[in-house]
Short mmCIF file of N, CA and C in Angstrom, two decimals:
data_model
loop_
_atom_site.label_atom_id
_atom_site.label_comp_id
_atom_site.label_asym_id
_atom_site.label_seq_id
_atom_site.Cartn_x
_atom_site.Cartn_y
_atom_site.Cartn_z
N MET I 1 110.14 114.42 112.50
CA MET I 1 108.81 113.62 112.03
C MET I 1 108.99 112.12 112.57
N PRO I 2 108.18 111.66 113.45
CA PRO I 2 108.23 110.37 114.00
C PRO I 2 108.25 109.30 112.83
N ALA I 3 108.81 108.13 112.89
CA ALA I 3 108.78 107.00 111.78
C ALA I 3 107.51 106.59 111.63
N HIS I 4 106.60 106.33 112.72
CA HIS I 4 105.24 105.90 112.56
C HIS I 4 104.41 106.95 113.08
N ASP I 5 103.59 107.51 112.36
CA ASP I 5 102.67 108.49 112.44
C ASP I 5 101.14 107.93 112.53
N THR I 6 100.83 107.62 113.69
CA THR I 6 99.60 107.01 113.90
C THR I 6 98.47 108.01 114.31
N ASP I 7 98.87 109.31 114.34
CA ASP I 7 97.82 110.26 114.68
C ASP I 7 96.77 110.30 113.83
N PRO I 8 95.48 109.93 114.23
CA PRO I 8 94.37 109.83 113.54
C PRO I 8 93.93 111.27 112.76
N SER I 9 94.39 112.31 113.23
CA SER I 9 94.22 113.75 112.64
C SER I 9 95.15 114.10 111.66
N ALA I 10 96.17 113.35 111.40
CA ALA I 10 97.19 113.63 110.58
C ALA I 10 96.59 113.37 109.11
N SER I 11 97.13 113.99 108.11
CA SER I 11 96.62 113.71 106.73
C SER I 11 97.88 113.90 105.83
N TRP I 12 97.74 113.09 104.84
CA TRP I 12 98.99 113.04 103.87
C TRP I 12 98.36 112.47 102.52
N GLU I 13 99.31 112.51 101.50
CA GLU I 13 98.89 112.02 100.11
C GLU I 13 100.23 111.90 99.41
N TYR I 14 100.17 110.52 98.57
CA TYR I 14 101.25 110.29 97.78
C TYR I 14 100.66 109.77 96.35
N SER I 15 101.54 110.09 95.44
CA SER I 15 101.18 109.55 94.16
C SER I 15 102.38 108.98 93.52
N LEU I 16 101.90 107.87 92.75
CA LEU I 16 103.06 107.20 92.08
C LEU I 16 102.71 107.02 90.75
N SER I 17 103.32 107.58 89.63
CA SER I 17 103.08 107.44 88.25
C SER I 17 103.58 106.17 87.74
N VAL I 18 102.87 105.37 86.87
CA VAL I 18 103.47 104.18 86.40
C VAL I 18 103.14 104.12 85.08
N PRO I 19 103.91 103.27 84.33
CA PRO I 19 103.89 103.05 82.75
C PRO I 19 102.73 101.97 82.55
N ASN I 20 102.24 101.86 81.42
CA ASN I 20 101.25 100.82 81.01
C ASN I 20 101.98 99.54 80.82
N ASP I 21 102.29 98.96 82.10
CA ASP I 21 103.24 97.74 81.96
C ASP I 21 102.68 96.98 83.22
N LEU I 22 102.33 95.59 83.13
CA LEU I 22 101.93 94.84 84.34
C LEU I 22 102.83 94.73 85.38
N ARG I 23 104.05 95.03 85.30
CA ARG I 23 104.98 95.16 86.37
C ARG I 23 104.74 96.23 87.33
N ALA I 24 104.00 97.16 86.84
CA ALA I 24 103.47 98.53 87.57
C ALA I 24 102.62 98.01 88.70
N VAL I 25 101.96 96.88 88.68
CA VAL I 25 101.09 96.30 89.78
C VAL I 25 101.70 96.02 90.91
N THR I 26 102.92 95.26 90.68
CA THR I 26 103.75 94.84 91.87
C THR I 26 104.59 96.04 92.56
N VAL I 27 104.96 97.05 91.70
CA VAL I 27 105.59 98.04 92.22
C VAL I 27 104.60 99.08 92.95
N SER I 28 103.53 99.01 92.39
CA SER I 28 102.46 99.98 93.22
C SER I 28 102.11 99.19 94.53
N ARG I 29 101.85 97.87 94.49
CA ARG I 29 101.65 97.03 95.87
C ARG I 29 102.68 97.34 96.85
N ARG I 30 103.91 97.20 96.35
CA ARG I 30 105.13 97.36 97.31
C ARG I 30 105.14 98.69 97.91
N THR I 31 105.02 99.69 97.01
CA THR I 31 105.26 101.03 97.56
C THR I 31 104.00 101.30 98.34
N LEU I 32 102.79 100.81 98.40
CA LEU I 32 101.81 101.13 99.16
C LEU I 32 102.04 100.35 100.59
N ARG I 33 102.59 99.22 100.50
CA ARG I 33 102.98 98.57 101.75
C ARG I 33 104.00 99.32 102.56
N LEU I 34 104.95 99.99 101.85
CA LEU I 34 105.93 100.66 102.55
C LEU I 34 105.31 102.29 103.12
N ILE I 35 104.44 102.67 102.29
CA ILE I 35 103.77 103.90 102.91
C ILE I 35 103.16 103.68 104.08
N LEU I 36 102.18 102.75 103.99
CA LEU I 36 101.32 102.23 105.26
C LEU I 36 102.06 101.81 106.35
N THR I 37 103.25 101.23 106.28
CA THR I 37 104.08 100.75 107.41
C THR I 37 104.64 101.97 107.88
N LEU I 38 105.10 102.67 107.10
CA LEU I 38 105.78 104.01 107.66
C LEU I 38 104.86 104.94 108.30
N HIS I 39 103.61 105.04 107.83
CA HIS I 39 102.70 105.70 108.77
C HIS I 39 102.08 105.01 109.76
N GLY I 40 102.24 103.83 110.12
CA GLY I 40 101.78 102.88 111.44
C GLY I 40 100.31 102.64 110.94
N LEU I 41 100.12 102.16 109.75
CA LEU I 41 98.72 101.67 109.50
C LEU I 41 99.04 100.07 108.85
N ILE I 42 99.60 99.51 109.48
CA ILE I 42 99.98 98.08 109.01
C ILE I 42 98.89 97.36 109.07
N GLY I 43 97.81 97.66 110.13
CA GLY I 43 96.59 96.82 110.05
C GLY I 43 95.80 96.81 108.82
N LEU I 44 96.01 98.00 107.94
CA LEU I 44 95.20 98.03 106.79
C LEU I 44 95.80 97.48 105.43
N VAL I 45 97.22 97.11 105.79
CA VAL I 45 98.16 96.74 104.44
C VAL I 45 97.38 95.57 103.42
N ASP I 46 96.76 94.48 104.14
CA ASP I 46 96.41 93.47 103.45
C ASP I 46 95.27 93.77 102.53
N ALA I 47 94.29 94.47 103.01
CA ALA I 47 93.05 94.89 102.25
C ALA I 47 93.49 96.03 101.37
N ALA I 48 94.28 96.99 101.71
CA ALA I 48 94.74 97.99 101.03
C ALA I 48 95.61 97.52 99.72
N GLU I 49 96.54 96.58 99.87
CA GLU I 49 97.22 95.96 98.81
C GLU I 49 96.21 95.20 97.84
N LEU I 50 95.20 94.50 98.28
CA LEU I 50 94.33 93.88 97.49
C LEU I 50 93.41 95.03 96.43
N LEU I 51 93.04 96.11 97.26
CA LEU I 51 92.48 97.30 96.50
C LEU I 51 93.36 97.81 95.40
N ALA I 52 94.63 98.07 95.80
CA ALA I 52 95.63 98.66 95.01
C ALA I 52 95.76 97.73 93.83
N THR I 53 95.92 96.53 93.97
CA THR I 53 96.32 95.44 92.91
C THR I 53 95.23 95.39 92.02
N GLU I 54 93.91 95.43 92.35
CA GLU I 54 92.84 95.54 91.35
C GLU I 54 92.54 96.76 90.58
N LEU I 55 92.93 97.71 91.29
CA LEU I 55 92.58 99.13 90.51
C LEU I 55 93.72 99.46 89.59
N ILE I 56 95.09 99.22 90.16
CA ILE I 56 96.06 99.31 89.11
C ILE I 56 96.14 98.39 88.02
N SER I 57 95.91 97.13 88.27
CA SER I 57 95.83 96.00 87.18
C SER I 57 94.74 96.50 86.12
N ASN I 58 93.41 96.99 86.64
CA ASN I 58 92.62 97.43 85.70
C ASN I 58 93.01 98.56 84.75
N ALA I 59 93.89 99.58 85.53
CA ALA I 59 94.27 100.71 84.70
C ALA I 59 95.18 100.40 83.66
N VAL I 60 96.08 99.41 83.95
CA VAL I 60 97.13 99.09 82.98
C VAL I 60 96.64 97.96 82.00
N ARG I 61 95.74 97.20 82.29
CA ARG I 61 95.14 96.03 81.30
C ARG I 61 94.30 96.31 80.53
N HIS I 62 93.48 97.54 80.69
CA HIS I 62 92.27 97.85 80.15
C HIS I 62 92.47 99.29 79.44
N THR I 63 93.75 99.88 79.50
CA THR I 63 93.79 101.04 78.94
C THR I 63 95.32 101.14 78.02
N GLU I 64 95.37 102.09 77.27
CA GLU I 64 96.74 102.15 76.22
C GLU I 64 97.70 103.07 76.88
N GLY I 65 97.42 103.95 77.94
CA GLY I 65 98.40 105.05 78.33
C GLY I 65 98.92 104.75 79.82
N PRO I 66 99.57 105.73 80.29
CA PRO I 66 100.06 105.36 81.51
C PRO I 66 98.93 105.56 82.77
N ALA I 67 99.30 105.40 83.91
CA ALA I 67 98.39 105.30 84.94
C ALA I 67 99.03 105.93 86.38
N ALA I 68 98.30 106.07 87.30
CA ALA I 68 99.06 106.42 88.63
C ALA I 68 98.22 105.98 89.85
N LEU I 69 99.12 105.67 90.77
CA LEU I 69 98.29 105.16 92.13
C LEU I 69 98.35 106.56 93.02
N ARG I 70 97.24 106.69 93.52
CA ARG I 70 97.09 107.79 94.50
C ARG I 70 96.71 107.23 95.84
N VAL I 71 97.28 107.50 96.87
CA VAL I 71 96.96 107.27 98.32
C VAL I 71 96.96 108.43 99.14
N ARG I 72 95.63 108.54 99.78
CA ARG I 72 95.44 109.73 100.79
C ARG I 72 95.09 109.06 101.99
N TYR I 73 95.32 109.75 103.03
CA TYR I 73 94.81 109.53 104.46
C TYR I 73 94.56 110.88 105.00
N ALA I 74 93.20 110.82 105.55
CA ALA I 74 92.76 112.13 106.29
C ALA I 74 91.49 111.54 107.00
N GLY I 75 91.41 112.18 108.22
CA GLY I 75 90.20 111.93 108.97
C GLY I 75 89.96 110.51 109.33
N GLY I 76 91.14 109.66 109.47
CA GLY I 76 90.80 108.23 109.78
C GLY I 76 90.50 107.49 108.45
N THR I 77 90.33 108.04 107.40
CA THR I 77 90.12 107.32 105.99
C THR I 77 91.22 107.24 105.09
N LEU I 78 91.35 105.97 104.68
CA LEU I 78 92.55 105.76 103.62
C LEU I 78 91.82 105.65 102.40
N ARG I 79 92.11 106.49 101.36
CA ARG I 79 91.60 106.49 99.98
C ARG I 79 92.69 105.95 99.01
N ILE I 80 92.55 104.89 98.23
CA ILE I 80 93.39 104.34 97.38
C ILE I 80 92.64 104.36 96.01
N GLY I 81 93.37 105.16 94.95
CA GLY I 81 92.96 105.27 93.80
C GLY I 81 93.69 105.08 92.64
N ALA I 82 93.12 104.97 91.39
CA ALA I 82 93.96 104.60 90.44
C ALA I 82 93.40 105.43 89.25
N TRP I 83 94.22 106.14 88.59
CA TRP I 83 93.99 107.17 87.44
C TRP I 83 94.42 106.40 86.29
N ASP I 84 93.52 106.34 85.24
CA ASP I 84 94.21 106.02 83.88
C ASP I 84 93.56 106.85 82.75
N THR I 85 94.05 106.76 81.60
CA THR I 85 93.79 107.61 80.42
C THR I 85 92.28 107.32 79.79
N ASP I 86 91.66 106.42 80.01
CA ASP I 86 90.36 106.09 79.55
C ASP I 86 89.20 106.63 80.10
N PRO I 87 88.45 107.57 79.55
CA PRO I 87 87.40 108.10 80.44
C PRO I 87 85.96 107.14 80.58
N GLU I 88 86.11 106.01 79.94
CA GLU I 88 84.91 104.99 79.78
C GLU I 88 84.76 104.47 81.31
N PRO I 89 83.53 104.22 81.70
CA PRO I 89 83.34 103.72 83.18
C PRO I 89 83.83 102.31 83.26
N PRO I 90 83.98 102.03 84.46
CA PRO I 90 84.65 100.75 84.80
C PRO I 90 83.31 99.65 84.67
N GLU I 91 83.68 98.36 84.27
CA GLU I 91 82.62 97.60 84.29
C GLU I 91 81.86 97.30 85.67
N PRO I 92 80.57 97.35 85.68
CA PRO I 92 79.92 97.52 87.03
C PRO I 92 80.09 95.97 87.67
N PRO I 93 80.23 96.08 88.96
CA PRO I 93 80.68 94.99 89.82
C PRO I 93 79.39 93.88 89.97
N ASP I 94 78.41 94.50 89.71
CA ASP I 94 77.11 93.72 89.82
C ASP I 94 76.40 93.00 88.73
N SER I 95 77.20 92.86 87.67
CA SER I 95 76.84 92.30 86.60
C SER I 95 76.53 90.62 86.68
N PRO I 96 75.21 90.22 86.26
CA PRO I 96 75.13 88.85 86.47
C PRO I 96 75.98 87.82 85.93
N GLU I 97 76.66 88.19 84.84
CA GLU I 97 77.54 87.18 84.22
C GLU I 97 78.93 87.19 84.83
N LEU I 98 79.36 88.14 85.72
CA LEU I 98 80.64 88.31 86.46
C LEU I 98 81.01 86.80 87.05
N PRO I 99 80.18 86.21 87.86
CA PRO I 99 80.62 84.84 88.55
C PRO I 99 80.94 83.81 87.50
N LEU I 100 80.49 83.87 86.30
CA LEU I 100 80.80 82.90 85.18
C LEU I 100 82.05 83.21 84.32
N GLN I 101 82.45 84.31 84.65
CA GLN I 101 83.79 84.94 83.59
C GLN I 101 85.08 84.48 84.49
N GLU I 102 86.18 84.22 83.69
CA GLU I 102 87.28 83.94 84.19
C GLU I 102 88.02 85.06 84.79
N ASP I 103 87.74 86.44 84.32
CA ASP I 103 88.37 87.49 84.64
C ASP I 103 87.30 88.47 84.76
N GLY I 104 87.59 89.77 85.21
CA GLY I 104 86.73 90.80 85.28
C GLY I 104 85.87 90.90 86.54
N ARG I 105 86.30 90.18 87.52
CA ARG I 105 85.81 90.24 88.91
C ARG I 105 86.55 91.18 89.88
N GLY I 106 87.43 92.00 89.51
CA GLY I 106 88.23 92.93 90.24
C GLY I 106 87.36 93.90 90.99
N LEU I 107 86.34 94.50 90.34
CA LEU I 107 85.65 95.34 91.04
C LEU I 107 84.63 94.81 92.00
N LEU I 108 84.36 93.53 91.73
CA LEU I 108 83.48 92.79 92.81
C LEU I 108 84.15 92.72 94.13
N LEU I 109 85.62 92.50 94.03
CA LEU I 109 86.43 92.22 95.22
C LEU I 109 86.54 93.67 95.70
N VAL I 110 86.76 94.75 94.88
CA VAL I 110 86.76 95.94 95.42
C VAL I 110 85.52 96.39 96.22
N ARG I 111 84.55 96.06 95.62
CA ARG I 111 83.04 96.43 96.44
C ARG I 111 83.18 95.73 97.75
N SER I 112 83.62 94.34 97.76
CA SER I 112 83.41 93.55 98.85
C SER I 112 84.38 93.91 99.95
N CYS I 113 85.68 94.35 99.65
CA CYS I 113 86.60 94.83 100.62
C CYS I 113 86.56 96.03 101.32
N ALA I 114 86.28 97.06 100.40
CA ALA I 114 86.15 98.52 100.57
C ALA I 114 85.13 99.06 101.56
N ASP I 115 85.08 99.96 102.43
CA ASP I 115 84.10 100.49 103.06
C ASP I 115 83.19 101.28 102.09
N HIS I 116 83.84 101.99 100.97
CA HIS I 116 83.20 102.78 100.19
C HIS I 116 83.95 102.72 98.87
N TRP I 117 83.46 102.85 97.71
CA TRP I 117 84.34 102.94 96.49
C TRP I 117 83.40 103.69 95.35
N GLY I 118 84.08 104.11 94.37
CA GLY I 118 83.36 104.86 93.27
C GLY I 118 84.46 105.19 92.18
N TRP I 119 83.98 106.11 91.21
CA TRP I 119 84.81 106.43 90.21
C TRP I 119 84.22 107.70 89.70
N HIS I 120 85.03 108.56 88.72
CA HIS I 120 84.63 109.81 88.03
C HIS I 120 85.46 109.89 87.05
N THR I 121 84.97 110.63 85.88
CA THR I 121 85.78 111.05 84.75
C THR I 121 86.72 112.29 85.16
N LEU I 122 87.80 112.38 84.67
CA LEU I 122 88.58 113.62 84.75
C LEU I 122 88.96 114.11 83.47
N SER I 123 89.14 115.52 83.46
CA SER I 123 89.49 116.23 82.24
C SER I 123 90.05 117.63 82.77
N ARG I 124 91.49 117.40 82.58
CA ARG I 124 92.40 118.54 83.32
C ARG I 124 93.41 118.65 82.49
N HIS I 125 93.93 120.01 82.28
CA HIS I 125 95.04 120.33 81.31
C HIS I 125 95.14 119.50 80.07
N GLY I 126 93.83 119.32 79.40
CA GLY I 126 93.85 118.54 78.05
C GLY I 126 93.98 117.05 78.30
N ASN I 127 94.18 116.62 79.61
CA ASN I 127 94.29 115.17 79.66
C ASN I 127 92.84 114.60 80.16
N ARG I 128 92.54 113.54 79.48
CA ARG I 128 91.22 112.77 79.78
C ARG I 128 91.59 111.44 80.52
N GLY I 129 90.62 110.84 81.29
CA GLY I 129 90.64 109.82 81.80
C GLY I 129 89.67 109.47 82.91
N LYS I 130 89.98 108.62 83.83
CA LYS I 130 89.06 108.39 84.86
C LYS I 130 89.75 108.08 86.16
N TYR I 131 89.02 108.29 87.30
CA TYR I 131 89.81 107.89 88.57
C TYR I 131 88.84 106.99 89.32
N VAL I 132 89.31 105.80 89.42
CA VAL I 132 88.57 104.75 90.44
C VAL I 132 89.19 104.72 91.66
N TRP I 133 88.37 104.91 92.72
CA TRP I 133 88.91 104.91 94.12
C TRP I 133 88.09 103.98 95.16
N ALA I 134 88.73 103.50 96.28
CA ALA I 134 88.23 102.70 97.26
C ALA I 134 88.62 103.11 98.64
N GLU I 135 87.85 103.25 99.50
CA GLU I 135 88.12 103.74 100.99
C GLU I 135 88.07 102.66 101.80
N LEU I 136 89.04 102.64 103.05
CA LEU I 136 89.03 101.94 104.14
C LEU I 136 89.15 102.86 105.34
N THR I 137 88.46 102.60 106.35
CA THR I 137 88.35 103.39 107.60
C THR I 137 89.24 102.92 108.55
N THR I 138 89.95 103.33 109.44
CA THR I 138 90.65 102.86 110.47
C THR I 138 90.14 102.46 111.56
N GLY I 139 88.81 103.02 111.90
CA GLY I 139 88.16 102.71 112.96
C GLY I 139 88.61 103.66 114.24
N VAL I 140 89.64 104.58 114.02
CA VAL I 140 90.23 105.08 115.02
C VAL I 140 89.52 106.50 115.05
N PRO I 141 88.90 106.92 116.12
CA PRO I 141 87.90 108.24 116.04
C PRO I 141 88.89 109.42 115.93
N VAL I 142 88.55 110.33 115.20
CA VAL I 142 89.21 111.61 114.97
C VAL I 142 88.92 112.66 116.01
N VAL I 143 89.90 113.09 116.74
CA VAL I 143 89.60 114.00 117.64
C VAL I 143 89.81 115.37 117.23
N THR I 144 88.98 116.34 117.35
CA THR I 144 89.04 117.60 116.65
C THR I 144 89.00 118.67 117.78
#
């Protein structure tokens, strides 16, 4: 397997489980940088790190349980997501009070930097929670 896989038709997925600890944000960001570098997607690193930082930070700051960073690449699209144990929806990024608050603007950054973003509740194997995700496209056409 080549060290730098820039084939736009390639697909892969990684998942990193993290404890409810703010140090998990740094671990997630550095892990993401390594994954993208090894797959030849260094051009996406800055935006992807910002997205992962906001998503994992929200997951560990606003919930009681563990979290997970999920990174998937397929069809020229990179999806970065954070799972947490709280099924409640994230704070909407278009709230009129957000610009006046000291914190809580993370999803506003996510909405501004990502090509697409969203969330959904999860219920699997008795576990509940939510998955918040953001996507970046590489701009490389996929040849099929």
